[in-house]
Coordinates of C-alpha atoms and ligand atoms in Angstrom, one line a residue:
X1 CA 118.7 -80.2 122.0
X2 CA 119.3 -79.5 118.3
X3 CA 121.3 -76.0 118.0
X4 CA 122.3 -76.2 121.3
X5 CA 126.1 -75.7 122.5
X6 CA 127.2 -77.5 125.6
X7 CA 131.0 -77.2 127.6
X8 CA 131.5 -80.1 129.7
X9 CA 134.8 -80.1 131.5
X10 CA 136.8 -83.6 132.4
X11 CA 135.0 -84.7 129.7
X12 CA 137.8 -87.4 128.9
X13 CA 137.0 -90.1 130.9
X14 CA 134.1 -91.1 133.2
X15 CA 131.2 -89.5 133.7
X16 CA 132.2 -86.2 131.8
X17 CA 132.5 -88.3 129.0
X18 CA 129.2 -90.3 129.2
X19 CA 127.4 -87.1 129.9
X20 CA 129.4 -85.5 126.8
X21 CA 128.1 -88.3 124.6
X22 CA 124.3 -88.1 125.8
X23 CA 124.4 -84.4 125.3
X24 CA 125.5 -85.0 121.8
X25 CA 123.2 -88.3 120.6
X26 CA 120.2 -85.4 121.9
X27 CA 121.9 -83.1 119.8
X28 CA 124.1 -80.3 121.1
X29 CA 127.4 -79.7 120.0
X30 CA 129.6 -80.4 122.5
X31 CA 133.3 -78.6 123.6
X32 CA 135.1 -81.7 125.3
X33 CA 136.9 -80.2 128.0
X34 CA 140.8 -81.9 129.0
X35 CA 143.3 -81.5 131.1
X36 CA 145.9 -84.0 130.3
X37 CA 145.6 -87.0 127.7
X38 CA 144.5 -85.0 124.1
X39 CA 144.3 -88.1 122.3
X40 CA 141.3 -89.3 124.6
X41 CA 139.8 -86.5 124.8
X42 CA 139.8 -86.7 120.4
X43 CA 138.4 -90.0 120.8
X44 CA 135.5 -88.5 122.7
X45 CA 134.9 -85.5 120.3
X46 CA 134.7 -87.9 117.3
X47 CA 132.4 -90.2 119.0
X48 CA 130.4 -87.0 119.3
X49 CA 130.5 -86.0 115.9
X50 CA 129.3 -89.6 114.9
X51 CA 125.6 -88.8 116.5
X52 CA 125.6 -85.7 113.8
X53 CA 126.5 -82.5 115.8
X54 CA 129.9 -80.6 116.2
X55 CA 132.5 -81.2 118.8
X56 CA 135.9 -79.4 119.5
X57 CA 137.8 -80.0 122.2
X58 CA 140.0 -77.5 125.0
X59 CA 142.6 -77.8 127.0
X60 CA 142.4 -76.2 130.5
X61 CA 142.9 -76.6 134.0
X62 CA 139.9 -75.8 135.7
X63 CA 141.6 -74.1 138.9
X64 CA 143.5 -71.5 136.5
X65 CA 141.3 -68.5 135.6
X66 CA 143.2 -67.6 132.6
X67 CA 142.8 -70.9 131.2
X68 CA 139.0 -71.2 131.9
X69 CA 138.3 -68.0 130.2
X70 CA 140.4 -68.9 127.5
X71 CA 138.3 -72.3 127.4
X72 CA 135.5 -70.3 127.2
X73 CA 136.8 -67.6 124.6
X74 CA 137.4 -70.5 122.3
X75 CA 133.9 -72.6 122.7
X76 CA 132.1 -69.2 122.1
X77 CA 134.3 -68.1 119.2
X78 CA 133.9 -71.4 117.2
X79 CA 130.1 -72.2 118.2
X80 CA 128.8 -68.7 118.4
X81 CA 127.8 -69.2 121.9
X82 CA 127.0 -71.5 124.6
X83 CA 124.3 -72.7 126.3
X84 CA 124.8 -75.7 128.5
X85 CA 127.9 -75.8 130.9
X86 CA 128.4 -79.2 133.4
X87 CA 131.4 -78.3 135.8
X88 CA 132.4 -81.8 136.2
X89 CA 135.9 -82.6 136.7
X90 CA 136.7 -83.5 139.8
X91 CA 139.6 -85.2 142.1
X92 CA 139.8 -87.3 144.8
X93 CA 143.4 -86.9 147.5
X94 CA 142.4 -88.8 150.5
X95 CA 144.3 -89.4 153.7
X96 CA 143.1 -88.9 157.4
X97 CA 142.4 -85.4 158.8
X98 CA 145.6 -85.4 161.0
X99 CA 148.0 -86.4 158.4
X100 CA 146.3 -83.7 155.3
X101 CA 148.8 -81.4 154.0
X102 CA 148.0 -77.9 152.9
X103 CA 148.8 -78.7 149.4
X104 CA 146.4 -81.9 149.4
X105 CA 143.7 -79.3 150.7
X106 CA 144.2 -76.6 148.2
X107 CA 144.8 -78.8 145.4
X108 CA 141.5 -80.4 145.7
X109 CA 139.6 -77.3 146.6
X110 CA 141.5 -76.0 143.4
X111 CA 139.6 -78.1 140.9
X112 CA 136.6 -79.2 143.3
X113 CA 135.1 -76.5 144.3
X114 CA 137.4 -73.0 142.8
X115 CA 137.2 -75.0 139.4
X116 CA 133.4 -74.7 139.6
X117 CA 133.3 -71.0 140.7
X118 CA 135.0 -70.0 138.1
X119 CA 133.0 -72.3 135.1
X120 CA 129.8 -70.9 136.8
X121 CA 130.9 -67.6 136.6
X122 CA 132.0 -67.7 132.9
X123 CA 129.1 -69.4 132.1
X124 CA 126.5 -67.0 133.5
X125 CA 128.9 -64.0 131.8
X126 CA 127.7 -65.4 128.3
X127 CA 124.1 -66.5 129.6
X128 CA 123.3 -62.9 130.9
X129 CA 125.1 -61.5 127.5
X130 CA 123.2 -63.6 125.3
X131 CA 119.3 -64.0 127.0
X132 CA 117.0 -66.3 126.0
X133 CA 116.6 -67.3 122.1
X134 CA 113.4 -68.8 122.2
X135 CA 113.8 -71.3 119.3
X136 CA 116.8 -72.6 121.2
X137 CA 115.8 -72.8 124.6
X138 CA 113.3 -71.6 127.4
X139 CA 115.9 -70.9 129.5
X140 CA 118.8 -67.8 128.8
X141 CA 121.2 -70.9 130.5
X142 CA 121.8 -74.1 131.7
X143 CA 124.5 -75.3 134.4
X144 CA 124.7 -78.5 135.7
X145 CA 127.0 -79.1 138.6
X146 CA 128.3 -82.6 138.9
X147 CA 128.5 -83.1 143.3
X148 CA 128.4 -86.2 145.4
X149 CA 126.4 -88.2 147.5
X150 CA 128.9 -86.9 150.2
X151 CA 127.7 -83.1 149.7
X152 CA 125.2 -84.8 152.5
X153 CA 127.0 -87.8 153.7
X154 CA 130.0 -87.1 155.5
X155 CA 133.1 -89.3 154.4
X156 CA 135.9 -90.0 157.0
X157 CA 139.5 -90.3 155.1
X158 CA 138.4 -87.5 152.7
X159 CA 137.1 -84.5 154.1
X160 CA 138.8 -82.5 151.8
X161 CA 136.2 -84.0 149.3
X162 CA 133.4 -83.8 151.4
X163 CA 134.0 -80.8 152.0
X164 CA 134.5 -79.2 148.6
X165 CA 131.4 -81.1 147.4
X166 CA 128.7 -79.6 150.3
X167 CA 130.8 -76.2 149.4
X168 CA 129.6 -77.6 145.8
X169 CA 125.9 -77.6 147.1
X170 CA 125.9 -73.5 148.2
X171 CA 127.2 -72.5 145.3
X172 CA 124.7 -74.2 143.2
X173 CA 122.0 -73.3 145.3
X174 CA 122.5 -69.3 146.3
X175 CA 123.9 -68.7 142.5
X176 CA 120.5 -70.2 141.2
X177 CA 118.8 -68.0 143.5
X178 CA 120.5 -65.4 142.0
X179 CA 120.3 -65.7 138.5
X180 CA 116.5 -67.3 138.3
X181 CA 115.0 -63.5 137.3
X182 CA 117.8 -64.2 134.4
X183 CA 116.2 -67.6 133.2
X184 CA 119.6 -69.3 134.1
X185 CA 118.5 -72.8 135.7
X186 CA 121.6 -74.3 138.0
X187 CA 121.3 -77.6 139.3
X188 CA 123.3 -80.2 140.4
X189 CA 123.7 -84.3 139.9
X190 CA 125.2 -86.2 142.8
X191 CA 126.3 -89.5 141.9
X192 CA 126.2 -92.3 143.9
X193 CA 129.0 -95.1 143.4
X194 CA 129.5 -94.8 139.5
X195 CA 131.9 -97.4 137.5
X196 CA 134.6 -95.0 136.7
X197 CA 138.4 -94.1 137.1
X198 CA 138.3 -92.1 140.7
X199 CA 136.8 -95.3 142.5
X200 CA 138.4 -98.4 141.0
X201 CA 139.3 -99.8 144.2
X202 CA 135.9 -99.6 145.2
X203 CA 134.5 -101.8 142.5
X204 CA 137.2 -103.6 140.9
X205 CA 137.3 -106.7 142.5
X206 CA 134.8 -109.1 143.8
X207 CA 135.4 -108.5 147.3
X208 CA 135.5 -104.9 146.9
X209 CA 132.5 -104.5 144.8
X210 CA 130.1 -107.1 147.5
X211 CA 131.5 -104.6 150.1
X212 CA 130.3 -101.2 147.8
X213 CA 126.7 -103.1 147.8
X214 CA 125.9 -102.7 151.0
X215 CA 125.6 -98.8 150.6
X216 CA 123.7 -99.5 147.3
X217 CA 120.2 -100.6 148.5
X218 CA 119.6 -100.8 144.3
X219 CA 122.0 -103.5 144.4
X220 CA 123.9 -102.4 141.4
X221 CA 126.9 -100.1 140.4
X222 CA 125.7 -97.2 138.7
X223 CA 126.9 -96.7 135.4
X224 CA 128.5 -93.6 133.4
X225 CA 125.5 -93.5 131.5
X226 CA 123.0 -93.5 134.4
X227 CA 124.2 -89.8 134.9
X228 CA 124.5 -88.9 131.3
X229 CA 120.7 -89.3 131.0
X230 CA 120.0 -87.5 133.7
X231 CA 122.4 -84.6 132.5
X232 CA 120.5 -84.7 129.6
X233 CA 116.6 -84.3 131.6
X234 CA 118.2 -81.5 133.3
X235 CA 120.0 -79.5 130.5
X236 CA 116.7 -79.7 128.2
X237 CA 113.3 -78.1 128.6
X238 CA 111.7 -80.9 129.8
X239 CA 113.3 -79.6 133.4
X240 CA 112.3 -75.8 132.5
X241 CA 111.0 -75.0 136.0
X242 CA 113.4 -76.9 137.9
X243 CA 116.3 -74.4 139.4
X244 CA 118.5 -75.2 142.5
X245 CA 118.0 -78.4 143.2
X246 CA 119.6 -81.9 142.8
X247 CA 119.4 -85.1 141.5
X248 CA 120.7 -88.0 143.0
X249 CA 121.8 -90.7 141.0
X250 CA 122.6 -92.9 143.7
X251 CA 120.6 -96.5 143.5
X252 CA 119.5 -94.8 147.0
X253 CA 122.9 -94.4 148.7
X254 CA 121.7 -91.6 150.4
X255 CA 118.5 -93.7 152.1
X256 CA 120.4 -94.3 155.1
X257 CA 121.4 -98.5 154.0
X258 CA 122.5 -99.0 157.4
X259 CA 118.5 -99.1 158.0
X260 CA 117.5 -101.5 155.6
X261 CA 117.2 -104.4 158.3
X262 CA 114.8 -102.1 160.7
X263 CA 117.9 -100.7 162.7
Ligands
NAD1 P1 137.4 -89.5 136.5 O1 138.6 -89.6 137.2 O2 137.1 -90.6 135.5 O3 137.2 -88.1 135.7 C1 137.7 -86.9 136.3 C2 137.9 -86.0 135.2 O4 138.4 -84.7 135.7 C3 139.1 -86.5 134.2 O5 138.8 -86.2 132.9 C4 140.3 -85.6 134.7 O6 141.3 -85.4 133.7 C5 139.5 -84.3 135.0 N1 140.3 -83.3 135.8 C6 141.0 -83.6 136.9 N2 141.7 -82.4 137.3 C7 141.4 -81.5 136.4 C8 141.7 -80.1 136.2 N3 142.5 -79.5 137.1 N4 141.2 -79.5 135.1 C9 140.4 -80.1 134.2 N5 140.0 -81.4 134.3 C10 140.5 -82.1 135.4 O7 136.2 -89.5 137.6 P2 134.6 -89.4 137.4 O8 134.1 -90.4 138.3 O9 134.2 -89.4 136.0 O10 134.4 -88.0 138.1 C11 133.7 -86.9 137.5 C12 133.0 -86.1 138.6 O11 132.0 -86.9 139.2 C13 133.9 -85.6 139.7 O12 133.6 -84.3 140.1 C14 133.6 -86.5 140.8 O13 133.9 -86.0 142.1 C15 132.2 -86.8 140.6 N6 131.7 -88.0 141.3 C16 132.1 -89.3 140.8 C17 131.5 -90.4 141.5 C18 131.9 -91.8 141.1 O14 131.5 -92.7 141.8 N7 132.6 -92.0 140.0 C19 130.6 -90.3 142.5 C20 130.3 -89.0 143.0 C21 130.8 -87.9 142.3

């Protein structure tokens, strides 16, 4: 992925930053994406730099145009261009349906799901700009989505999530449609249950984490990492004629566990 520029957004903590890290040991120059907490998201870009490539990093809140386009403005200013973009940041405000607020709805759909419209759409400006440069890449662009394992399985306590992930799913889908004739390849990742931040009740202690496992018919935790490989599979050529679909990273979370026993 040598030459390559990549913008990875929440990229200082979690899975942005594992999938920041992979994209930068393959070789892209990465543009660590922040919202609060600058001095983690430094720690990030420098572990970046350490595999041999650039890293910068930006501060902006993915449900605020302005600052997205300013996010962009600066990645393309300082690496010339850009060529991979992973919407990843993501929230989680859960209560039951009855008891949601407005604001708990249209703050998550602010980052889930608008936060990704307009990444996408910023991204595809510079990929149709720019067209294909066939020593970099195949492909005039690559986005990579980061979804759920509940853009399929519905999640009572958080529909607001659920729901702004399977809105997640369209967009990916009828936007590669789209911009296929282009050569821009959009895809998504849904994790599974991943050792980060977002779900530390869910696998911090022993009871907690026994509980998780019987969703996770691979009988582990995924790991960050897990999905920063398989960012990396999907951002390079490798994946050139894969467009519209997605991965799940799940240890088979989405293989109905509940069946495991026969029913
Ligand atoms: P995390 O809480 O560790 O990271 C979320 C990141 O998003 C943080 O860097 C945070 O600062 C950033 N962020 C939040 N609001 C933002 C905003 N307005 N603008 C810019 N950045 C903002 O959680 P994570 O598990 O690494 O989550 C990353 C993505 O993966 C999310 O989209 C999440 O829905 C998805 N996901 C996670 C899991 C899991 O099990 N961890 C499973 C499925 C999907």
């Amino acid at each position: 992925m040598k030459g390559q520029k990549a913008l990875i957004t929440g990229a200082n903590s979690g899975i942005g930053k594992a999938v920041a890290i992979a994209l930068a040991k393959a070789g892209a120059d990465v543009c660590i994406n922040y919202v609060t907490r600058p001095e983690v998201a430094e720690e990030v870009a420098n572990e970046a730099m350490e595999c041999g490539g650039k890293a910068i990093i930006a501060k902006a809140d993915v449900s605020k145009e302005d600052e997205v386009k300013a996010m962009f403005e600066k990645t393309i200013k300082e690496f010339g261009t850009v060529d991979i973009v992973v919407p990843n940041a993501g929230i989680q405000i859960d209560g039951p349906f009855d008891t949601m607020t407005v604001e708990m709805w249209d703050k998550l759909m602010g980052v889930n799901l608008r936060g990704q419209f307009l990444c996408c759409r910023e991204a595809v400006k510079e990929f149709k700009r720019r067209g294909v440069v066939s020593d970099v890449s195949c492909a005039a662009g690559k986005i990579i989505c980061m979804s759920s394992v509940h853009d399929i399985i519905p999640w009572a306590g958080h529909v607001n999530y659920a729901a702004s992930k399977g809105g997640v799913l369209m967009l990916m889908k009828s936007l590669a449609q789209e911009v296929a004739p282009q050569r821009i390849r959009v895809n998504a990742i849904s994790p599974g249950a991943i050792r980060t931040p977002i779900n530390h009740e869910a696998w911090s202690t022993p009871e907690a984490y026994d509980a998780l496992m019987k969703l996770v018919p691979y009988k582990r935790i995924g790991e960050p990492e897990d999905i920063g490989r398989a960012a990396v599979w999907l951002a390079s050529d490798d994946s050139d004629y894969v467009t519209g679909t997605t991965l799940y990273v799940d240890g088979g979370m989405t293989l109905y566990p509940g069946f495991e026993t026969g029913g």
